[in-house]
Short mmCIF file of C-alpha atoms in Angstrom, two decimals:
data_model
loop_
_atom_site.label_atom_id
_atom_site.label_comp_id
_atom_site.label_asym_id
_atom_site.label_seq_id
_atom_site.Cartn_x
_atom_site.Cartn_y
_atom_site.Cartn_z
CA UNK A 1 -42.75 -5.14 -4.94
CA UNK A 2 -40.93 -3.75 -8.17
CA UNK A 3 -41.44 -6.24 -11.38
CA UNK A 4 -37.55 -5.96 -11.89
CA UNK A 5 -36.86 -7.97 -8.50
CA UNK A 6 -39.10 -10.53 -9.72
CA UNK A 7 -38.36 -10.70 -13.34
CA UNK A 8 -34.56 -11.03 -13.23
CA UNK A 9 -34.47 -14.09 -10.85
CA UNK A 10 -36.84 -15.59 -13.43
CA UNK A 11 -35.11 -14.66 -16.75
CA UNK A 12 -31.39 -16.08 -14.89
CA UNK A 13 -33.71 -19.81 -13.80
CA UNK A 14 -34.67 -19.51 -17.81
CA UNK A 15 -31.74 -18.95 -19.33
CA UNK A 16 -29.40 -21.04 -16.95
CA UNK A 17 -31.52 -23.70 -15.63
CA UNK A 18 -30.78 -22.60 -12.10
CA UNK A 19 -30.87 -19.36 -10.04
CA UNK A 20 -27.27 -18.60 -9.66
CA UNK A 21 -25.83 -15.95 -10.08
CA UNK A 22 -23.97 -15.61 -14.14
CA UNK A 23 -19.95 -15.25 -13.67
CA UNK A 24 -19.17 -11.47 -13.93
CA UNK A 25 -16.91 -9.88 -16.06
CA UNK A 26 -13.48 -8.06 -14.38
CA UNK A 27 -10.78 -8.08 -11.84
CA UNK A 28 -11.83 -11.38 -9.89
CA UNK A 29 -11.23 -11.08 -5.91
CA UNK A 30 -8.52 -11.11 -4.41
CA UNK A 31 -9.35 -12.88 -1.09
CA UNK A 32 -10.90 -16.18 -0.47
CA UNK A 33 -13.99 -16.54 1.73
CA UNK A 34 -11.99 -17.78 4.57
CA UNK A 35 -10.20 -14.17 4.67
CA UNK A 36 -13.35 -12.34 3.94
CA UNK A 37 -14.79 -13.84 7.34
CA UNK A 38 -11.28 -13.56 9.04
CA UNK A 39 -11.47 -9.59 8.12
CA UNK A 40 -14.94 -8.78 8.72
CA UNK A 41 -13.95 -9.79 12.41
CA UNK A 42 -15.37 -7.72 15.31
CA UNK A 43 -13.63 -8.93 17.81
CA UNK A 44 -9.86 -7.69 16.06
CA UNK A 45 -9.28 -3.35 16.47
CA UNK A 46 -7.73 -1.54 13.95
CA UNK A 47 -4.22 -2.30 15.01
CA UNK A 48 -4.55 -5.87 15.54
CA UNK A 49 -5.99 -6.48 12.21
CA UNK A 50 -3.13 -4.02 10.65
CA UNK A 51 0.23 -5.73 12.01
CA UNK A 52 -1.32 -9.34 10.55
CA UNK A 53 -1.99 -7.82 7.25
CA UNK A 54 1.40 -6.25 7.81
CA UNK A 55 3.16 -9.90 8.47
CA UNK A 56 3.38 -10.81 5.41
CA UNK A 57 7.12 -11.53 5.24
CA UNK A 58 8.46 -8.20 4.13
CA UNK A 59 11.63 -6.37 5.94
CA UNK A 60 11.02 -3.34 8.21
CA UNK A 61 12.80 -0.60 7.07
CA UNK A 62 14.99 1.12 9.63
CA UNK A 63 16.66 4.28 9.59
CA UNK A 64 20.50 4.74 8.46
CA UNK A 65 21.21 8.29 9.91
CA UNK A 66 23.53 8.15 13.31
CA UNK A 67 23.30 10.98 15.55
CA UNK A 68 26.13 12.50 14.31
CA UNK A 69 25.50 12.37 10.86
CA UNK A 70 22.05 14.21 11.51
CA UNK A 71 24.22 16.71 13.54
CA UNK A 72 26.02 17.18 10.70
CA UNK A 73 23.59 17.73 8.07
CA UNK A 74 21.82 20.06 10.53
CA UNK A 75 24.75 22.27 11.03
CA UNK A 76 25.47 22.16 7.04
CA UNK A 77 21.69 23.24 6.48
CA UNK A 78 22.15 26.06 9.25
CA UNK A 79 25.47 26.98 7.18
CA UNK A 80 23.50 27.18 4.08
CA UNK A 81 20.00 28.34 4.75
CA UNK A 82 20.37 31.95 3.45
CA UNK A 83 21.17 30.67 0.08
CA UNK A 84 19.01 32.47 -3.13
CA UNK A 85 17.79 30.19 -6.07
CA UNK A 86 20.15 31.89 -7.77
CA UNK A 87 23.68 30.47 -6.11
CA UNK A 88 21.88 27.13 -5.89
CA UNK A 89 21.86 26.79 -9.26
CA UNK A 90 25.00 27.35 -9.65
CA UNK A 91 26.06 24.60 -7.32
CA UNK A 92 27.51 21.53 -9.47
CA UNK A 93 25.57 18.16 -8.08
CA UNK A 94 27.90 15.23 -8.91
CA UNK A 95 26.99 12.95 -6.48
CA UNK A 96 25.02 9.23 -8.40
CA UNK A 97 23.40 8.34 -4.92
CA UNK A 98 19.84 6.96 -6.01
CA UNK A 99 17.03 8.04 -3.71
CA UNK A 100 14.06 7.29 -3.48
CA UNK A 101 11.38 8.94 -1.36
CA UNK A 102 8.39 6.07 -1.73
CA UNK A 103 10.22 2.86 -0.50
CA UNK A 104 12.69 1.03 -2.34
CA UNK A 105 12.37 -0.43 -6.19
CA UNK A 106 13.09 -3.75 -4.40
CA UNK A 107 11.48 -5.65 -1.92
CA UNK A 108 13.14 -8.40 0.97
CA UNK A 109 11.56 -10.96 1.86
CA UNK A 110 12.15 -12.96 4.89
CA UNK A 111 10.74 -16.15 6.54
CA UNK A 112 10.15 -16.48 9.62
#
């Protein structure tokens, strides 16, 4: 038996009068015990144990493109596809639509 696994139980019982463990320093946890066992779970697969993490209140997100519309863009992008660098930067973008490709800056909530 390595000296270290005997002499830092018995340094902690000196300096703290017991042999718990001293409070460590950073980012405390951020689930409870209760979780801890709740996720550590055999009995849940993969998919069960993703849709309750998933119910946590938040909105699904669905998608806002008819049919038509993706028609549409499809036949524009056909129209266009042959296009250098060159002509597209000569092509004057006006349009202020905001997108954003990671999710959206703000989140719904909703109770259930």
């Amino acid at each position: 038996m390595l000296q270290i696994n005997i002499r830092q139980p018995v340094q902690r019982h000196t300096e703290t009068g017991a042999n718990s463990e001293r409070k460590r320093s950073g980012r405390p946890k951020a689930t409870t015990e209760p979780k801890d066992k709740f996720l550590c779970d055999t009995q849940l697969t993969g998919q069960q144990l993703q849709a309750q993490l998933n119910s946590g209140g938040s909105k699904q997100v669905s998608a806002l493109l008819r049919c038509q519309n993706k028609t549409k863009r499809l036949c524009w992008a056909m129209k266009h596809h042959h296009w250098t660098t060159e002509v597209w930067k000569k092509v004057l973008r006006t349009d202020e639509s905001k997108f954003e490709i990671f999710g959206s800056s703000r989140r719904i909530f909703v109770c259930r």
